[in-house]
Short mmCIF file of N, CA and C in Angstrom, two decimals:
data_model
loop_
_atom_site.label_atom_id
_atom_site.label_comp_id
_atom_site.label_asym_id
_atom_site.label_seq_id
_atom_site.Cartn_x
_atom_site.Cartn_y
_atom_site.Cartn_z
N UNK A 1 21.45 -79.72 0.28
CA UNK A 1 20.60 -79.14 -0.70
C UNK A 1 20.93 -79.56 -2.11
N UNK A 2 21.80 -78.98 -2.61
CA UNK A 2 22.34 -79.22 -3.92
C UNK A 2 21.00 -79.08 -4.79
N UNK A 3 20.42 -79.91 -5.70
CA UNK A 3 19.67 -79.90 -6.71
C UNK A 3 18.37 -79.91 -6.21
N UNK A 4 18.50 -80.35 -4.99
CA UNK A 4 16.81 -80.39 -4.63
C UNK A 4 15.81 -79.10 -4.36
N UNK A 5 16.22 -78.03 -4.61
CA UNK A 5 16.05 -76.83 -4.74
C UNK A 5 15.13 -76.97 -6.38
N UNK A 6 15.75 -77.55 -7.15
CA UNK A 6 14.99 -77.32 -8.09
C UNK A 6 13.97 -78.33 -8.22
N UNK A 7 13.85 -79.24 -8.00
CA UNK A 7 12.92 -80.44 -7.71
C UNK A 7 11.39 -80.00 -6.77
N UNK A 8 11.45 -79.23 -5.99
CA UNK A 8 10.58 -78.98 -5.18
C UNK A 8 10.10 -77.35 -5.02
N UNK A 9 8.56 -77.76 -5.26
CA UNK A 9 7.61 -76.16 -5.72
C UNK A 9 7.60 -75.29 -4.34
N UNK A 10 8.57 -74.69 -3.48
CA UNK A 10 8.18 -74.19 -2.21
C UNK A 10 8.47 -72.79 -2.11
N UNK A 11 8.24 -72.30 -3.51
CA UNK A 11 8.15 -70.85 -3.48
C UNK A 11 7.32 -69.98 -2.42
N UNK A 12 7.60 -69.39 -1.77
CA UNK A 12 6.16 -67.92 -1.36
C UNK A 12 6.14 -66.73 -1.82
N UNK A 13 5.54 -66.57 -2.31
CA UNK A 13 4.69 -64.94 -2.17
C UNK A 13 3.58 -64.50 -1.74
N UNK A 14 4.19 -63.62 -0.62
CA UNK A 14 2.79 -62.51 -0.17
C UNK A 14 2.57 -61.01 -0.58
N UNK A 15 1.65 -61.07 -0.97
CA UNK A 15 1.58 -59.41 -1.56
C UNK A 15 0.52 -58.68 -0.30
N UNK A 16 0.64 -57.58 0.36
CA UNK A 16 -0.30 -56.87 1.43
C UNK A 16 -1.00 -56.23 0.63
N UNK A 17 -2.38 -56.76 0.22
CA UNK A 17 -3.35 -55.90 -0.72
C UNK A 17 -3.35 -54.52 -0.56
N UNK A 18 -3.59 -53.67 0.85
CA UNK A 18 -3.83 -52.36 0.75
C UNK A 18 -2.63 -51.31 0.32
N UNK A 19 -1.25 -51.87 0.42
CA UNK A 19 -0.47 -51.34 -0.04
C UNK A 19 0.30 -51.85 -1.50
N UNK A 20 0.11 -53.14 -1.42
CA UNK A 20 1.00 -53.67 -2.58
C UNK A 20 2.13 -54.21 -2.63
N UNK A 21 2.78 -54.09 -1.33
CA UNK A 21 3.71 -54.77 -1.00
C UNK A 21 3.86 -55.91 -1.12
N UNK A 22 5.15 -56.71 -1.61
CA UNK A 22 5.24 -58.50 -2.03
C UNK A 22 6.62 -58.76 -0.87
N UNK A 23 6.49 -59.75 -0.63
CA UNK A 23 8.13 -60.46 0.27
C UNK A 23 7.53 -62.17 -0.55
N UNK A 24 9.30 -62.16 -1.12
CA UNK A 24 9.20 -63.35 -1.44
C UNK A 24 9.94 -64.11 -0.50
N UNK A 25 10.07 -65.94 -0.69
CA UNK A 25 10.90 -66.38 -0.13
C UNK A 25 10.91 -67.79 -0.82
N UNK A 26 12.00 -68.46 -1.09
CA UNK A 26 12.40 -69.60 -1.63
C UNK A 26 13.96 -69.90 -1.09
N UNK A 27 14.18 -69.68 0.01
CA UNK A 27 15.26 -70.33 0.42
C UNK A 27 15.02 -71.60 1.14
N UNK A 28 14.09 -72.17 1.98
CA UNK A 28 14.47 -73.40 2.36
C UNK A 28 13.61 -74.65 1.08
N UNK A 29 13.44 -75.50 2.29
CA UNK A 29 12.74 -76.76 1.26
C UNK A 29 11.24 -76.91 1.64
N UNK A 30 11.47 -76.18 2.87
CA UNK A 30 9.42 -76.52 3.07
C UNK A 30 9.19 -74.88 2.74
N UNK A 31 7.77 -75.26 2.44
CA UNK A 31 6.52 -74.18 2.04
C UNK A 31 6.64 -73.96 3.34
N UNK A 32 6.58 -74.23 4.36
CA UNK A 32 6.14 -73.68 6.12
C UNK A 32 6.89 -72.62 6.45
N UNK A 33 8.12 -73.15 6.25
CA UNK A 33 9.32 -72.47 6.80
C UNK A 33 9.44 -71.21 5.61
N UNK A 34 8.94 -71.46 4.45
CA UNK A 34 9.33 -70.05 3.38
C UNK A 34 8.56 -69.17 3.89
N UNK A 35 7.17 -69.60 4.19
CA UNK A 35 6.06 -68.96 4.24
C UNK A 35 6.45 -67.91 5.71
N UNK A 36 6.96 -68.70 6.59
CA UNK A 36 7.22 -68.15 7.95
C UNK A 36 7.86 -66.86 7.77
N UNK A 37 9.35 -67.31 6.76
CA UNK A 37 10.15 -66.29 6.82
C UNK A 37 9.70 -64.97 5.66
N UNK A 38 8.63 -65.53 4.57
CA UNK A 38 8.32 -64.30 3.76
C UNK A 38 7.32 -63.25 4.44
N UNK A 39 6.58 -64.01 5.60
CA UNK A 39 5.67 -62.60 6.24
C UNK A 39 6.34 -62.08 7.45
N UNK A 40 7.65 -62.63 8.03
CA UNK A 40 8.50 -61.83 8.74
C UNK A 40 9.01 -60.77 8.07
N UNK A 41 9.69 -60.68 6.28
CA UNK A 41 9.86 -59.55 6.04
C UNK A 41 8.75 -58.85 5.61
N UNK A 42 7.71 -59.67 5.02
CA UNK A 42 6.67 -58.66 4.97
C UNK A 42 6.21 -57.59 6.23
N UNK A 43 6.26 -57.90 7.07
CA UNK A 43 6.07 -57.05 8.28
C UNK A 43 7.17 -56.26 8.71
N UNK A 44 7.79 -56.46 8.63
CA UNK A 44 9.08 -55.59 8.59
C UNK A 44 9.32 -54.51 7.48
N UNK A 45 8.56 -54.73 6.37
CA UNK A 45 8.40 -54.09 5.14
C UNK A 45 7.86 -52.83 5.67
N UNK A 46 6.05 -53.57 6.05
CA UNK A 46 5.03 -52.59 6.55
C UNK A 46 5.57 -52.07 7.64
N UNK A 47 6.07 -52.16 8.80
CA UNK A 47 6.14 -51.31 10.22
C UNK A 47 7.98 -50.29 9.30
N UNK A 48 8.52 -50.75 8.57
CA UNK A 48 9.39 -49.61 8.21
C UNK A 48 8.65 -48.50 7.43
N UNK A 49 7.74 -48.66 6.44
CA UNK A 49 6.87 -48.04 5.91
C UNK A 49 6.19 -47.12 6.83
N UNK A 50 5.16 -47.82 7.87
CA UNK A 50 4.30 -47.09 8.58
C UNK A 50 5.22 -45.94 9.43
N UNK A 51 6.64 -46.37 9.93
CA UNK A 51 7.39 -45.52 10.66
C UNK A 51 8.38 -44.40 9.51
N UNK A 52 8.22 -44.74 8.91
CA UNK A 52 8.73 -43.53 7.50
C UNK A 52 7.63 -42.74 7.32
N UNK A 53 6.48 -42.78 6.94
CA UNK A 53 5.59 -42.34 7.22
C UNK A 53 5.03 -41.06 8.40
N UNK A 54 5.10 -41.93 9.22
CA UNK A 54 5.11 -41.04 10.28
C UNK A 54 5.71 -40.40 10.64
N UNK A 55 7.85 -40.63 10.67
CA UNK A 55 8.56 -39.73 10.84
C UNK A 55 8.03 -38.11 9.72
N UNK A 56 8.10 -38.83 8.63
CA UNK A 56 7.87 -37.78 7.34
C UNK A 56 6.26 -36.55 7.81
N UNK A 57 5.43 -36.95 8.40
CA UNK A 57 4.56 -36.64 8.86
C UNK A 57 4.75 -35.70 9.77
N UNK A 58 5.63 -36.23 11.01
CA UNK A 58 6.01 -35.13 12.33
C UNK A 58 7.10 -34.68 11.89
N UNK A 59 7.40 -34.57 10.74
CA UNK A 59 8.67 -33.48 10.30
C UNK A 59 7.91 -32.43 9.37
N UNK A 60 7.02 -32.60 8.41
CA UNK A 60 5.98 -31.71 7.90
C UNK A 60 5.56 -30.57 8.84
N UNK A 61 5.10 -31.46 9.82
CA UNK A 61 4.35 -30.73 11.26
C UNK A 61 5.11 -29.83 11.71
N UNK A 62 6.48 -30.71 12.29
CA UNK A 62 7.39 -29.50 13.15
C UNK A 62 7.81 -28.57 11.87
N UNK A 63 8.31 -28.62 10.40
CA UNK A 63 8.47 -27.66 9.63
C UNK A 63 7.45 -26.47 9.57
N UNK A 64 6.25 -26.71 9.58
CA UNK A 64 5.12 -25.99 10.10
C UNK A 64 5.01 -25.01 10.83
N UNK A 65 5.34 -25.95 11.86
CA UNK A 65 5.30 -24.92 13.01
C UNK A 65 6.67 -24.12 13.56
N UNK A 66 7.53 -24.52 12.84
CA UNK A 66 9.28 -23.38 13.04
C UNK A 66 9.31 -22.37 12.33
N UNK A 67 8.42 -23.01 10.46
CA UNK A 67 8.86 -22.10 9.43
C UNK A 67 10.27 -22.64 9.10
N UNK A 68 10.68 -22.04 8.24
CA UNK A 68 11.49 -22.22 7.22
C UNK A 68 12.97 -22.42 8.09
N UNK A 69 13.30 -21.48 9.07
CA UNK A 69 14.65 -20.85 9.29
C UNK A 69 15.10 -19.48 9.12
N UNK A 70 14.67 -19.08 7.89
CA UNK A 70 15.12 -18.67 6.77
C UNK A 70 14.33 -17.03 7.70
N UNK A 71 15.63 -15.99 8.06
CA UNK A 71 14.92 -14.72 8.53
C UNK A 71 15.24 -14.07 8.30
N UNK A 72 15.08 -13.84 6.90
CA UNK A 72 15.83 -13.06 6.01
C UNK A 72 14.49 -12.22 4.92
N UNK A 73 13.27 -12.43 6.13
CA UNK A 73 11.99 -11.93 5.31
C UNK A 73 11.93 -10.48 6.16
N UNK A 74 11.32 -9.73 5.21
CA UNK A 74 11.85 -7.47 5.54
C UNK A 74 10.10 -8.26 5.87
N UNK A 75 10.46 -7.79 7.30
CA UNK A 75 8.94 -7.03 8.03
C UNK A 75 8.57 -5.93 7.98
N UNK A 76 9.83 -4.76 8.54
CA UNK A 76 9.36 -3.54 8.54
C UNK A 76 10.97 -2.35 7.75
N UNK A 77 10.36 -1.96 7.64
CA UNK A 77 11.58 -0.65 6.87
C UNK A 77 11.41 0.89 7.51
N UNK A 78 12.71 1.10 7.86
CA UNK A 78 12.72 2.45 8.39
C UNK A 78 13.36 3.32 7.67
N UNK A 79 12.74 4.03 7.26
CA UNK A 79 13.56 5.03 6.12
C UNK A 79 13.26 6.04 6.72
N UNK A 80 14.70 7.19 7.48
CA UNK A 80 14.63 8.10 8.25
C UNK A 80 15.02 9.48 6.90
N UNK A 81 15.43 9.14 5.86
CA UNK A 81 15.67 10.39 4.89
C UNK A 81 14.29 11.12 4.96
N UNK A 82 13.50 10.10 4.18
CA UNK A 82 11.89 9.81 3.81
C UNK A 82 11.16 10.12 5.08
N UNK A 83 11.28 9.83 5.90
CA UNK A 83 10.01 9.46 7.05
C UNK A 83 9.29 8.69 7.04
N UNK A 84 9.70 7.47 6.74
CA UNK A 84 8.41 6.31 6.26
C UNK A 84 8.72 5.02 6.83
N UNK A 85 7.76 4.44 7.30
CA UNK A 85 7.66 3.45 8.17
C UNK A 85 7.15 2.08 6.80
N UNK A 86 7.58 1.40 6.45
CA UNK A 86 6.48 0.49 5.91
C UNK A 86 6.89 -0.78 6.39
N UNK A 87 5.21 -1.50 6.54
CA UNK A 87 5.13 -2.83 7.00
C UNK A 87 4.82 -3.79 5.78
N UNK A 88 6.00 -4.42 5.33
CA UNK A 88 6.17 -5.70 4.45
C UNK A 88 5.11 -6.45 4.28
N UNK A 89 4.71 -6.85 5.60
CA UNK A 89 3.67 -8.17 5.33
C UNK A 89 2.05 -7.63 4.83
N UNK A 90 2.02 -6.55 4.87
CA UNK A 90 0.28 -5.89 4.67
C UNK A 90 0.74 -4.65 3.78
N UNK A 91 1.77 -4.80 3.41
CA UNK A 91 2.19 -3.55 2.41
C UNK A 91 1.46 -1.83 2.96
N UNK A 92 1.41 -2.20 4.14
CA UNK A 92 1.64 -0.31 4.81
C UNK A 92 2.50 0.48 4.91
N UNK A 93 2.18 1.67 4.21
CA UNK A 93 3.32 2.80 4.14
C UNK A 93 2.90 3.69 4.85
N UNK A 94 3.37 4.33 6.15
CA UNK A 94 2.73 5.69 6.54
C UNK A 94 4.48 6.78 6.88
N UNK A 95 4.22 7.90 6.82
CA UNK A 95 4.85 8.72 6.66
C UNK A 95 4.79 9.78 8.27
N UNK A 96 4.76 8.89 8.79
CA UNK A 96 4.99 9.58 10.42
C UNK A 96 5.90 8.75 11.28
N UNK A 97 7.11 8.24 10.70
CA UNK A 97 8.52 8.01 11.26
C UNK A 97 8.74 8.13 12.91
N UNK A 98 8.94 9.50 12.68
CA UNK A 98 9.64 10.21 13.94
C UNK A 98 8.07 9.70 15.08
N UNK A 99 6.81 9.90 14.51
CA UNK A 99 5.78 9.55 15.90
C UNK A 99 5.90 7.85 16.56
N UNK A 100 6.31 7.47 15.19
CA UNK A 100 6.51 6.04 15.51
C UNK A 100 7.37 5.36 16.16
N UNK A 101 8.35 5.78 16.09
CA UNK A 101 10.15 5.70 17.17
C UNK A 101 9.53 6.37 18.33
N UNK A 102 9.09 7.27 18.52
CA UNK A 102 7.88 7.62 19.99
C UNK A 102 7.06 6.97 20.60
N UNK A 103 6.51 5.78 19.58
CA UNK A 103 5.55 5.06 20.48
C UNK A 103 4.46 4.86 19.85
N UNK A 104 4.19 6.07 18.97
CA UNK A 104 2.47 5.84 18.40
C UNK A 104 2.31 5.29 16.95
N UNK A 105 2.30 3.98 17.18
CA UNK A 105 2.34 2.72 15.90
C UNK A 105 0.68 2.16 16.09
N UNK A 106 -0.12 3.13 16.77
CA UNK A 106 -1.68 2.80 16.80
C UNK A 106 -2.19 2.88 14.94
N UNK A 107 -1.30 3.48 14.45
CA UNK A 107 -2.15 3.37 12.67
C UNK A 107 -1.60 1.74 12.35
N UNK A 108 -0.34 1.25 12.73
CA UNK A 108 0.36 -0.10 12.01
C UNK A 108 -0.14 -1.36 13.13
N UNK A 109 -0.69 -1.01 14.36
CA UNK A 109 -1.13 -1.80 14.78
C UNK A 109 -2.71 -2.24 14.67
N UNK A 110 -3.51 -1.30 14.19
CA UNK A 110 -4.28 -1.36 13.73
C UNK A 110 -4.66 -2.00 12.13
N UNK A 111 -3.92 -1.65 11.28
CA UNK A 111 -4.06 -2.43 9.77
C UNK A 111 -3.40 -4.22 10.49
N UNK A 112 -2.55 -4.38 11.52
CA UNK A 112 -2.05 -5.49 11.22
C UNK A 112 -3.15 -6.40 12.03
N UNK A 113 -3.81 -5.68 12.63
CA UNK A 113 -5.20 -6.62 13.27
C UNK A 113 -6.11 -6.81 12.44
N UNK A 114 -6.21 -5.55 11.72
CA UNK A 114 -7.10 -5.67 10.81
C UNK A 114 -6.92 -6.95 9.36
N UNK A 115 -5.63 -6.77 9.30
CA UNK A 115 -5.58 -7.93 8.15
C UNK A 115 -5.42 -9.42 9.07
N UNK A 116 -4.84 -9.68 10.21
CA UNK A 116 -4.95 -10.73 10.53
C UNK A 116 -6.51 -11.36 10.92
N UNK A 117 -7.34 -10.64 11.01
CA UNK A 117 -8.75 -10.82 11.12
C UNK A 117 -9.27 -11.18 9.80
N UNK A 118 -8.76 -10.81 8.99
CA UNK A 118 -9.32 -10.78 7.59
C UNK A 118 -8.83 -12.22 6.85
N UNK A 119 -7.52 -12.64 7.65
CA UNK A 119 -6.44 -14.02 7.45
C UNK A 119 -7.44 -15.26 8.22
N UNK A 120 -7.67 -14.77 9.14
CA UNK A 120 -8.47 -15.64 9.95
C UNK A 120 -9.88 -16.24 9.56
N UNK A 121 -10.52 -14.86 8.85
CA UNK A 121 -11.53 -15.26 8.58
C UNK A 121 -11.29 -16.36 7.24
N UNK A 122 -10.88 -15.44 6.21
CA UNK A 122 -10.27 -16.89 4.74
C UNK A 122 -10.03 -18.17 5.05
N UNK A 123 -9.20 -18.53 6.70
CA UNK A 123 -8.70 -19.56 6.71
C UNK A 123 -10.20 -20.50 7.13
N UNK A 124 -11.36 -19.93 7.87
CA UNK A 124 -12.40 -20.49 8.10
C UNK A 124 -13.39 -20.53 7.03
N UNK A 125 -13.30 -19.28 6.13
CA UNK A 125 -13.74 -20.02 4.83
C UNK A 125 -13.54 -21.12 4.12
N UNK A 126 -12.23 -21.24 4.25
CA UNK A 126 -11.55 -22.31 3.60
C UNK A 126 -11.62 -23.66 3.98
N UNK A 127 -12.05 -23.84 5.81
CA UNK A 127 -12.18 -24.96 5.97
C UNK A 127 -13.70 -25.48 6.20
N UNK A 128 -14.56 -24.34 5.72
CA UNK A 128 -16.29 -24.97 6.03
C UNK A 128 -16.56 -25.24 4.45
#
């Protein structure tokens, strides 16, 4: 090699229009052989991209669908001084404790249908 590197125009560049991506190459002496080796990393560019992508994608998803971790969110509160039952997520307070440790949570099962119906419906607002 020595100087003939500079003597001879056998630069490449490819740029992938839809993303923008460039791979250069000027290591050998032919245009063939640069060209060969600049869209080998170009493709290697794009399929690391497309698979970052996608990992980042099905990790969104599964975050989604686990939630946070984090279970350290007050659903319900039992305050036996008081008598009061309240449900966190729909902000219900009712004051019949003792019926509720019995069984009859027909008032808290009822608001929580009722607001998840009401969740349901927003979310179909939201997507028509």
């Amino acid at each position: 090699g020595g100087q003939h590197i500079n003597k001879t125009d056998s630069a490449v560049r490819i740029t992938h229009l839809p993303t923008g991506i460039t791979a250069e190459c000027q290591d050998g002496r032919s245009q063939h052989s640069n060209k060969a080796k600049a869209l080998q990393v170009l493709t290697a560019r794009l399929q690391e991209k497309d698979r970052s992508e996608r990992a980042a994608k099905e990790a969104a998803t599964r975050k989604g669908l686990i939630g946070s971790g984090d279970r350290s969110d007050r659903i319900r509160t039992y305050n036996f001084p008081q008598g009061r039952l309240t449900d966190h997520r729909i902000n219900l307070t009712v004051y019949k404790l003792l019926q509720a440790m019995e069984g009859d949570i027909g008032d808290v099962v009822h608001a929580l249908q009722v607001a998840r119906g009401a969740e349901l419906l927003a979310e179909l607002e939201g997507k028509a």
